[in-house]
mmCIF file of C-alpha atoms in Angstrom:
data_model
loop_
_atom_site.group_PDB
_atom_site.id
_atom_site.type_symbol
_atom_site.label_atom_id
_atom_site.label_comp_id
_atom_site.label_asym_id
_atom_site.label_seq_id
_atom_site.Cartn_x
_atom_site.Cartn_y
_atom_site.Cartn_z
ATOM 1 C CA UNK A 454 120.687 47.471 13.324
ATOM 2 C CA UNK A 455 118.125 46.994 16.019
ATOM 3 C CA UNK A 456 116.271 49.130 18.106
ATOM 4 C CA UNK A 457 114.490 49.017 21.769
ATOM 5 C CA UNK A 458 111.837 50.962 23.259
ATOM 6 C CA UNK A 459 110.696 51.172 27.202
ATOM 7 C CA UNK A 460 108.436 53.556 28.688
ATOM 8 C CA UNK A 461 107.054 53.302 32.079
ATOM 9 C CA UNK A 462 104.109 55.242 33.784
ATOM 10 C CA UNK A 463 103.096 55.472 37.509
ATOM 11 C CA UNK A 464 100.959 56.464 39.683
ATOM 12 C CA UNK A 465 101.670 56.696 43.224
ATOM 13 C CA UNK A 466 99.389 56.916 46.316
ATOM 14 C CA UNK A 467 100.526 58.077 49.781
ATOM 15 C CA UNK A 468 97.997 55.791 52.726
ATOM 16 C CA UNK A 469 99.684 56.353 56.094
ATOM 17 C CA UNK A 470 100.897 59.773 55.315
ATOM 18 C CA UNK A 471 97.327 61.064 56.124
ATOM 19 C CA UNK A 472 97.907 60.869 60.086
ATOM 20 C CA UNK A 473 100.194 62.927 59.605
ATOM 21 C CA UNK A 474 98.456 65.391 57.644
ATOM 22 C CA UNK A 475 95.708 65.203 59.569
ATOM 23 C CA UNK A 476 97.810 66.476 62.766
ATOM 24 C CA UNK A 477 99.370 68.862 61.046
ATOM 25 C CA UNK A 478 95.398 70.856 59.862
ATOM 26 C CA UNK A 479 94.149 70.039 63.292
ATOM 27 C CA UNK A 480 97.373 72.349 64.617
ATOM 28 C CA UNK A 481 96.500 74.692 61.904
ATOM 29 C CA UNK A 482 92.995 74.862 62.755
ATOM 30 C CA UNK A 483 93.848 75.266 66.629
ATOM 31 C CA UNK A 484 96.510 78.442 65.796
ATOM 32 C CA UNK A 485 93.694 80.339 64.366
ATOM 33 C CA UNK A 486 91.255 79.381 66.784
ATOM 34 C CA UNK A 487 93.797 81.226 69.544
ATOM 35 C CA UNK A 488 94.212 83.610 67.099
ATOM 36 C CA UNK A 489 90.003 84.102 67.187
ATOM 37 C CA UNK A 490 90.321 84.189 70.411
ATOM 38 C CA UNK A 491 92.463 87.018 70.593
ATOM 39 C CA UNK A 492 90.790 88.944 68.697
ATOM 40 C CA UNK A 493 87.710 88.702 70.506
ATOM 41 C CA UNK A 494 89.793 89.357 73.323
ATOM 42 C CA UNK A 495 91.395 92.506 72.072
ATOM 43 C CA UNK A 496 87.576 93.822 70.762
ATOM 44 C CA UNK A 497 86.281 93.656 74.340
ATOM 45 C CA UNK A 498 89.273 95.042 75.750
ATOM 46 C CA UNK A 499 88.902 98.043 73.697
ATOM 47 C CA UNK A 500 84.776 98.196 74.434
ATOM 48 C CA UNK A 501 85.601 98.508 77.646
ATOM 49 C CA UNK A 502 88.245 100.971 77.380
ATOM 50 C CA UNK A 503 85.670 103.467 75.380
ATOM 51 C CA UNK A 504 83.194 102.754 78.231
ATOM 52 C CA UNK A 505 85.392 103.725 81.165
ATOM 53 C CA UNK A 506 86.556 106.742 78.647
ATOM 54 C CA UNK A 507 82.946 107.420 77.867
ATOM 55 C CA UNK A 508 81.363 107.587 81.164
ATOM 56 C CA UNK A 509 84.469 109.300 82.918
ATOM 57 C CA UNK A 510 84.224 111.795 80.160
ATOM 58 C CA UNK A 511 80.728 112.920 81.171
ATOM 59 C CA UNK A 512 81.532 112.729 85.212
ATOM 60 C CA UNK A 513 84.223 115.129 84.726
ATOM 61 C CA UNK A 514 81.800 117.627 83.050
ATOM 62 C CA UNK A 515 78.394 116.754 85.727
ATOM 63 C CA UNK A 516 81.866 117.428 88.358
ATOM 64 C CA UNK A 517 83.403 120.992 85.678
ATOM 65 C CA UNK A 518 79.803 122.489 85.957
ATOM 66 C CA UNK A 519 79.156 121.682 89.809
ATOM 67 C CA UNK A 520 82.446 123.193 90.501
ATOM 68 C CA UNK A 521 81.648 126.281 88.236
ATOM 69 C CA UNK A 522 78.642 126.431 90.923
ATOM 70 C CA UNK A 523 80.480 126.110 93.703
ATOM 71 C CA UNK A 524 82.804 129.005 92.433
ATOM 72 C CA UNK A 525 80.121 131.187 91.295
ATOM 73 C CA UNK A 526 78.261 130.156 95.386
ATOM 74 C CA UNK A 527 82.172 131.189 96.873
ATOM 75 C CA UNK A 528 81.747 134.910 94.727
ATOM 76 C CA UNK A 529 78.619 135.846 96.351
ATOM 77 C CA UNK A 530 80.243 134.721 99.928
ATOM 78 C CA UNK A 531 82.935 136.915 99.334
ATOM 79 C CA UNK A 532 80.704 140.043 98.068
ATOM 80 C CA UNK A 533 78.566 139.735 101.029
ATOM 81 C CA UNK A 534 81.396 139.391 103.300
ATOM 82 C CA UNK A 535 82.987 142.350 102.134
ATOM 83 C CA UNK A 536 80.077 144.269 102.403
ATOM 84 C CA UNK A 537 79.397 143.268 105.556
ATOM 85 C CA UNK A 538 83.119 143.922 106.560
ATOM 86 C CA UNK A 539 82.474 148.109 105.067
ATOM 87 C CA UNK A 540 79.720 147.623 107.880
ATOM 88 C CA UNK A 541 81.759 146.621 110.491
ATOM 89 C CA UNK A 542 79.324 143.208 111.263
ATOM 90 C CA UNK A 543 82.251 140.993 109.879
ATOM 91 C CA UNK A 544 85.994 140.526 110.144
ATOM 92 C CA UNK A 545 88.323 140.192 108.005
ATOM 93 C CA UNK A 546 89.370 137.268 108.490
ATOM 94 C CA UNK A 547 86.218 135.564 107.245
ATOM 95 C CA UNK A 548 87.079 138.053 103.553
ATOM 96 C CA UNK A 549 90.235 136.128 103.783
ATOM 97 C CA UNK A 550 89.126 132.206 103.895
ATOM 98 C CA UNK A 551 86.627 132.808 101.657
ATOM 99 C CA UNK A 552 89.592 133.880 98.831
ATOM 100 C CA UNK A 553 91.526 131.240 99.766
ATOM 101 C CA UNK A 554 88.178 128.669 98.847
ATOM 102 C CA UNK A 555 87.743 130.068 95.927
ATOM 103 C CA UNK A 556 91.670 129.986 94.886
ATOM 104 C CA UNK A 557 91.323 126.223 95.725
ATOM 105 C CA UNK A 558 87.937 125.424 94.079
ATOM 106 C CA UNK A 559 89.565 127.186 90.670
ATOM 107 C CA UNK A 560 92.775 125.615 90.757
ATOM 108 C CA UNK A 561 90.592 122.083 90.709
ATOM 109 C CA UNK A 562 88.115 123.328 88.408
ATOM 110 C CA UNK A 563 91.664 123.761 86.256
ATOM 111 C CA UNK A 564 92.520 120.355 87.000
ATOM 112 C CA UNK A 565 89.292 118.800 86.023
ATOM 113 C CA UNK A 566 89.242 120.543 82.737
ATOM 114 C CA UNK A 567 92.821 119.571 81.958
ATOM 115 C CA UNK A 568 91.155 115.710 82.474
ATOM 116 C CA UNK A 569 88.377 116.273 80.748
ATOM 117 C CA UNK A 570 90.589 117.591 78.280
ATOM 118 C CA UNK A 571 93.000 114.995 78.492
ATOM 119 C CA UNK A 572 89.689 111.708 78.261
ATOM 120 C CA UNK A 573 88.281 114.282 74.942
ATOM 121 C CA UNK A 574 92.198 113.661 72.971
ATOM 122 C CA UNK A 575 91.691 109.833 74.382
ATOM 123 C CA UNK A 576 88.355 109.302 73.353
ATOM 124 C CA UNK A 577 88.842 110.915 69.825
ATOM 125 C CA UNK A 578 92.048 108.597 69.464
ATOM 126 C CA UNK A 579 90.130 105.735 70.284
ATOM 127 C CA UNK A 580 87.271 106.372 68.062
ATOM 128 C CA UNK A 581 89.991 107.253 64.752
ATOM 129 C CA UNK A 582 88.641 110.856 64.800
ATOM 130 C CA UNK A 583 91.212 114.125 65.134
ATOM 131 C CA UNK A 584 92.364 114.667 67.956
ATOM 132 C CA UNK A 585 91.220 118.202 67.948
ATOM 133 C CA UNK A 586 87.532 117.192 67.326
ATOM 134 C CA UNK A 587 85.105 118.338 69.848
ATOM 135 C CA UNK A 588 82.580 115.645 70.587
ATOM 136 C CA UNK A 589 79.500 116.626 72.111
ATOM 137 C CA UNK A 590 78.577 113.001 74.642
ATOM 138 C CA UNK A 591 75.220 112.055 75.318
ATOM 139 C CA UNK A 592 74.065 111.097 78.724
ATOM 140 C CA UNK A 593 72.680 106.851 78.242
ATOM 141 C CA UNK A 594 69.696 105.682 79.614
ATOM 142 C CA UNK A 595 70.027 104.480 83.632
ATOM 143 C CA UNK A 596 70.275 100.949 83.625
ATOM 144 C CA UNK A 597 67.435 98.870 85.047
ATOM 145 C CA UNK A 598 68.018 95.152 84.646
ATOM 146 C CA UNK A 599 69.545 93.103 87.763
ATOM 147 C CA UNK A 600 72.348 91.175 87.888
ATOM 148 C CA UNK A 601 72.294 87.993 89.712
ATOM 149 C CA UNK A 602 74.731 85.085 88.894
ATOM 150 C CA UNK A 603 72.802 82.271 87.402
ATOM 151 C CA UNK A 604 74.550 80.782 84.903
ATOM 152 C CA UNK A 605 77.347 84.070 84.363
ATOM 153 C CA UNK A 606 79.990 81.363 85.544
ATOM 154 C CA UNK A 607 78.726 78.491 82.966
ATOM 155 C CA UNK A 608 78.542 81.128 80.095
ATOM 156 C CA UNK A 609 82.043 82.466 80.650
ATOM 157 C CA UNK A 610 83.178 78.979 80.305
ATOM 158 C CA UNK A 611 81.684 78.357 77.022
ATOM 159 C CA UNK A 612 82.690 82.045 75.416
ATOM 160 C CA UNK A 613 85.263 83.550 77.732
ATOM 161 C CA UNK A 614 88.002 84.321 75.147
ATOM 162 C CA UNK A 615 91.430 83.368 77.740
ATOM 163 C CA UNK A 616 89.411 79.707 78.224
ATOM 164 C CA UNK A 617 88.868 79.732 74.615
ATOM 165 C CA UNK A 618 92.427 79.962 73.296
ATOM 166 C CA UNK A 619 93.202 77.550 76.390
ATOM 167 C CA UNK A 620 91.406 75.217 74.842
ATOM 168 C CA UNK A 621 92.946 75.523 71.516
ATOM 169 C CA UNK A 622 95.939 75.681 73.082
ATOM 170 C CA UNK A 623 95.029 72.250 74.420
ATOM 171 C CA UNK A 624 93.634 71.207 70.759
ATOM 172 C CA UNK A 625 97.254 72.194 69.540
ATOM 173 C CA UNK A 626 99.134 69.643 72.142
ATOM 174 C CA UNK A 627 96.781 66.891 71.364
ATOM 175 C CA UNK A 628 97.171 67.451 67.888
ATOM 176 C CA UNK A 629 101.265 67.460 68.450
ATOM 177 C CA UNK A 630 101.106 64.035 70.103
ATOM 178 C CA UNK A 631 99.567 62.744 67.417
ATOM 179 C CA UNK A 632 101.737 63.937 65.056
ATOM 180 C CA UNK A 633 104.349 62.100 67.651
ATOM 181 C CA UNK A 634 102.847 58.873 67.413
ATOM 182 C CA UNK A 635 102.415 58.888 63.501
ATOM 183 C CA UNK A 636 105.739 59.146 63.476
ATOM 184 C CA UNK A 637 106.349 55.099 64.669
ATOM 185 C CA UNK A 638 103.927 54.413 61.775
ATOM 186 C CA UNK A 639 105.461 53.204 58.393
ATOM 187 C CA UNK A 640 104.960 55.456 55.222
ATOM 188 C CA UNK A 641 102.567 53.150 53.064
ATOM 189 C CA UNK A 642 101.512 53.979 49.635
ATOM 190 C CA UNK A 643 99.980 52.243 46.710
ATOM 191 C CA UNK A 644 100.697 52.347 43.268
ATOM 192 C CA UNK A 645 99.476 51.513 40.447
ATOM 193 C CA UNK A 646 102.431 50.756 37.095
ATOM 194 C CA UNK A 647 101.743 50.772 33.380
ATOM 195 C CA UNK A 648 104.571 49.454 31.321
ATOM 196 C CA UNK A 649 105.361 48.835 27.402
ATOM 197 C CA UNK A 650 108.130 47.658 25.410
ATOM 198 C CA UNK A 651 108.606 47.300 22.349
ATOM 199 C CA UNK A 652 112.253 45.440 20.919
ATOM 200 C CA UNK A 653 112.283 41.896 23.554
ATOM 201 C CA UNK A 654 110.270 39.543 21.618
ATOM 202 C CA UNK A 655 110.166 36.589 24.773
ATOM 203 C CA UNK A 656 108.171 39.889 26.496
ATOM 204 C CA UNK A 657 104.403 41.103 26.449
ATOM 205 C CA UNK A 658 104.222 44.587 24.795
ATOM 206 C CA UNK A 659 102.000 45.655 27.501
ATOM 207 C CA UNK A 660 102.382 45.069 31.715
ATOM 208 C CA UNK A 661 100.967 46.833 34.557
ATOM 209 C CA UNK A 662 101.756 46.422 37.755
ATOM 210 C CA UNK A 663 99.669 46.968 41.411
ATOM 211 C CA UNK A 664 101.290 47.002 44.726
ATOM 212 C CA UNK A 665 102.383 48.403 47.655
ATOM 213 C CA UNK A 666 105.734 50.557 49.280
ATOM 214 C CA UNK A 667 106.574 50.807 52.455
ATOM 215 C CA UNK A 668 109.444 52.690 54.137
ATOM 216 C CA UNK A 669 110.426 52.248 57.731
ATOM 217 C CA UNK A 670 113.021 53.204 59.660
ATOM 218 C CA UNK A 671 114.001 50.241 62.278
ATOM 219 C CA UNK A 672 116.273 52.602 64.219
ATOM 220 C CA UNK A 673 115.942 56.244 65.475
ATOM 221 C CA UNK A 674 118.058 56.145 68.668
ATOM 222 C CA UNK A 675 115.187 57.570 71.256
ATOM 223 C CA UNK A 676 114.132 60.207 68.980
ATOM 224 C CA UNK A 677 110.647 59.507 68.374
ATOM 225 C CA UNK A 678 109.893 58.712 72.118
ATOM 226 C CA UNK A 679 111.907 61.181 73.224
ATOM 227 C CA UNK A 680 109.471 63.542 70.747
ATOM 228 C CA UNK A 681 106.360 61.326 72.034
ATOM 229 C CA UNK A 682 107.606 62.176 75.521
ATOM 230 C CA UNK A 683 108.024 66.358 74.533
ATOM 231 C CA UNK A 684 104.341 66.425 73.631
ATOM 232 C CA UNK A 685 102.781 64.294 76.225
ATOM 233 C CA UNK A 686 104.334 66.596 78.806
ATOM 234 C CA UNK A 687 103.057 69.580 76.362
ATOM 235 C CA UNK A 688 99.419 67.787 76.417
ATOM 236 C CA UNK A 689 100.203 68.327 80.793
ATOM 237 C CA UNK A 690 101.474 71.689 80.708
ATOM 238 C CA UNK A 691 98.117 72.766 78.386
ATOM 239 C CA UNK A 692 95.599 71.116 80.317
ATOM 240 C CA UNK A 693 96.806 72.740 83.935
ATOM 241 C CA UNK A 694 97.121 76.181 82.369
ATOM 242 C CA UNK A 695 93.385 75.523 80.926
ATOM 243 C CA UNK A 696 92.303 74.332 84.895
ATOM 244 C CA UNK A 697 94.279 77.547 85.880
ATOM 245 C CA UNK A 698 92.417 79.846 83.449
ATOM 246 C CA UNK A 699 89.023 78.137 84.031
ATOM 247 C CA UNK A 700 89.206 78.944 87.718
ATOM 248 C CA UNK A 701 90.867 82.395 87.473
ATOM 249 C CA UNK A 702 87.141 83.577 85.339
ATOM 250 C CA UNK A 703 85.708 81.891 88.293
ATOM 251 C CA UNK A 704 86.801 83.651 90.386
ATOM 252 C CA UNK A 705 86.926 86.869 88.555
ATOM 253 C CA UNK A 706 83.292 86.464 87.898
ATOM 254 C CA UNK A 707 82.579 85.629 92.012
ATOM 255 C CA UNK A 708 84.636 89.259 91.976
ATOM 256 C CA UNK A 709 83.001 91.542 89.214
ATOM 257 C CA UNK A 710 79.237 90.457 90.824
ATOM 258 C CA UNK A 711 79.909 91.559 94.024
ATOM 259 C CA UNK A 712 81.338 94.948 92.767
ATOM 260 C CA UNK A 713 78.415 95.159 90.397
ATOM 261 C CA UNK A 714 76.744 94.843 93.457
ATOM 262 C CA UNK A 715 78.543 97.239 95.051
ATOM 263 C CA UNK A 716 77.771 99.696 93.166
ATOM 264 C CA UNK A 717 74.290 99.088 92.985
ATOM 265 C CA UNK A 718 74.360 100.039 97.339
ATOM 266 C CA UNK A 719 76.641 103.434 96.130
ATOM 267 C CA UNK A 720 73.947 103.922 93.437
ATOM 268 C CA UNK A 721 70.806 104.010 95.392
ATOM 269 C CA UNK A 722 72.391 106.054 98.547
ATOM 270 C CA UNK A 723 73.806 109.205 95.455
ATOM 271 C CA UNK A 724 70.335 109.205 94.810
ATOM 272 C CA UNK A 725 68.442 109.471 98.006
ATOM 273 C CA UNK A 726 71.738 111.746 98.428
ATOM 274 C CA UNK A 727 69.974 113.566 95.153
ATOM 275 C CA UNK A 728 66.661 113.800 96.862
ATOM 276 C CA UNK A 729 67.688 115.256 100.068
ATOM 277 C CA UNK A 730 70.182 118.185 98.661
ATOM 278 C CA UNK A 731 66.337 118.518 96.223
ATOM 279 C CA UNK A 732 64.778 119.637 98.654
ATOM 280 C CA UNK A 733 67.242 120.932 101.003
ATOM 281 C CA UNK A 734 67.648 123.878 97.409
ATOM 282 C CA UNK A 735 63.692 124.167 97.660
ATOM 283 C CA UNK A 736 63.473 125.082 100.963
ATOM 284 C CA UNK A 737 66.795 127.641 100.597
ATOM 285 C CA UNK A 738 65.014 128.954 97.817
ATOM 286 C CA UNK A 739 61.743 129.654 100.332
ATOM 287 C CA UNK A 740 64.293 131.271 102.579
ATOM 288 C CA UNK A 741 65.954 133.511 99.814
ATOM 289 C CA UNK A 742 62.455 134.618 98.602
ATOM 290 C CA UNK A 743 61.205 135.217 102.468
ATOM 291 C CA UNK A 744 64.672 137.519 103.207
ATOM 292 C CA UNK A 745 65.655 135.147 105.730
ATOM 293 C CA UNK A 746 68.799 134.093 103.840
ATOM 294 C CA UNK A 747 70.572 135.412 101.796
ATOM 295 C CA UNK A 748 71.526 135.209 97.780
ATOM 296 C CA UNK A 749 74.469 133.331 98.194
ATOM 297 C CA UNK A 750 72.833 130.821 100.127
ATOM 298 C CA UNK A 751 70.576 129.605 97.277
ATOM 299 C CA UNK A 752 73.928 129.525 95.087
ATOM 300 C CA UNK A 753 75.342 127.199 97.782
ATOM 301 C CA UNK A 754 72.309 124.656 98.214
ATOM 302 C CA UNK A 755 71.968 125.184 94.021
ATOM 303 C CA UNK A 756 76.360 124.301 94.235
ATOM 304 C CA UNK A 757 75.497 121.476 96.559
ATOM 305 C CA UNK A 758 72.385 119.472 94.447
ATOM 306 C CA UNK A 759 75.446 120.005 90.842
ATOM 307 C CA UNK A 760 77.633 118.566 92.972
ATOM 308 C CA UNK A 761 75.493 115.410 94.363
ATOM 309 C CA UNK A 762 74.288 115.158 90.808
ATOM 310 C CA UNK A 763 77.577 114.300 89.790
ATOM 311 C CA UNK A 764 78.532 111.820 93.020
ATOM 312 C CA UNK A 765 75.208 110.245 91.335
ATOM 313 C CA UNK A 766 76.198 110.400 87.804
ATOM 314 C CA UNK A 767 79.419 108.875 88.651
ATOM 315 C CA UNK A 768 78.123 106.064 90.776
ATOM 316 C CA UNK A 769 76.091 104.946 87.563
ATOM 317 C CA UNK A 770 79.256 105.234 85.474
ATOM 318 C CA UNK A 771 81.068 103.086 88.429
ATOM 319 C CA UNK A 772 77.481 100.286 87.624
ATOM 320 C CA UNK A 773 77.704 100.548 83.631
ATOM 321 C CA UNK A 774 81.530 99.764 83.707
ATOM 322 C CA UNK A 775 81.202 97.076 86.505
ATOM 323 C CA UNK A 776 78.726 95.468 84.248
ATOM 324 C CA UNK A 777 81.260 96.038 81.150
ATOM 325 C CA UNK A 778 83.664 93.902 83.101
ATOM 326 C CA UNK A 779 81.857 91.430 84.147
ATOM 327 C CA UNK A 780 80.339 91.303 80.420
ATOM 328 C CA UNK A 781 83.881 91.362 79.839
ATOM 329 C CA UNK A 782 84.681 88.273 81.675
ATOM 330 C CA UNK A 783 81.748 85.987 80.119
ATOM 331 C CA UNK A 784 82.663 87.241 76.945
ATOM 332 C CA UNK A 785 79.913 89.279 75.704
ATOM 333 C CA UNK A 786 80.694 92.771 74.053
#
């Protein structure tokens, strides 16, 4: 009886597969970058929506206060008109006209109240509060900083999430092209082998082998070349998309800067209107005190002043929202 023992231990290390692995890692990183850009973009959209609801709700509340003052003034005038009719000094047509104006004002007030309720529900939903929460909003301090084009475009190209997503998509396409080229590289790996045998006297008991192992497909019938052409087309498409997004951002920046400047002009006009209405209210109050004007005239002046103040706040809101849209395009929260 003759016994024979053979044991083999092999350690292998792939070499050229590293290029394929590296390309795959680059693709995964690009996907992560796109996801991060999408997250930033979603956050910026939520921030902008929050500002729009916030300022819209405050503006609607100001307009509601102005409408209530206008209704009070109309009721005061209507009472004076009725007294005039009783005295025979004013036609009944004046009373009917006053009643119609008050009815229209009350309808407008009801629409404002509905809009306020809708915006309050949306704001609560956006902030995660119970929908029936009664939130008291505080008006922000007026903004005084000037908006200049400066480095806005370069800042947007560096931070805009859509540009960042397009850049990551281009990186992904280039990594895919590198992976396609790597398919031409033979699969080469190094190995070390240890062989122990016991049973053949003519052979040494312990043997070691170091070497390289290569696998290479000679004919693939155009599969690799077709894949390379496909990945090149994807790279060209990603490059064109990046150029388009960058140009779109440049256009949006210029439009939004002009929008901010128009809002600044509207804000200046609204401030002048408030100053004029304030002076008119003061003059009317003096006339009422001197009995040269009816009490309804003062209420009317107060309503007009409140309306001008509501328009002023709306102008401030429009400027703030325009700035927020600009910041969203630049990529800043």
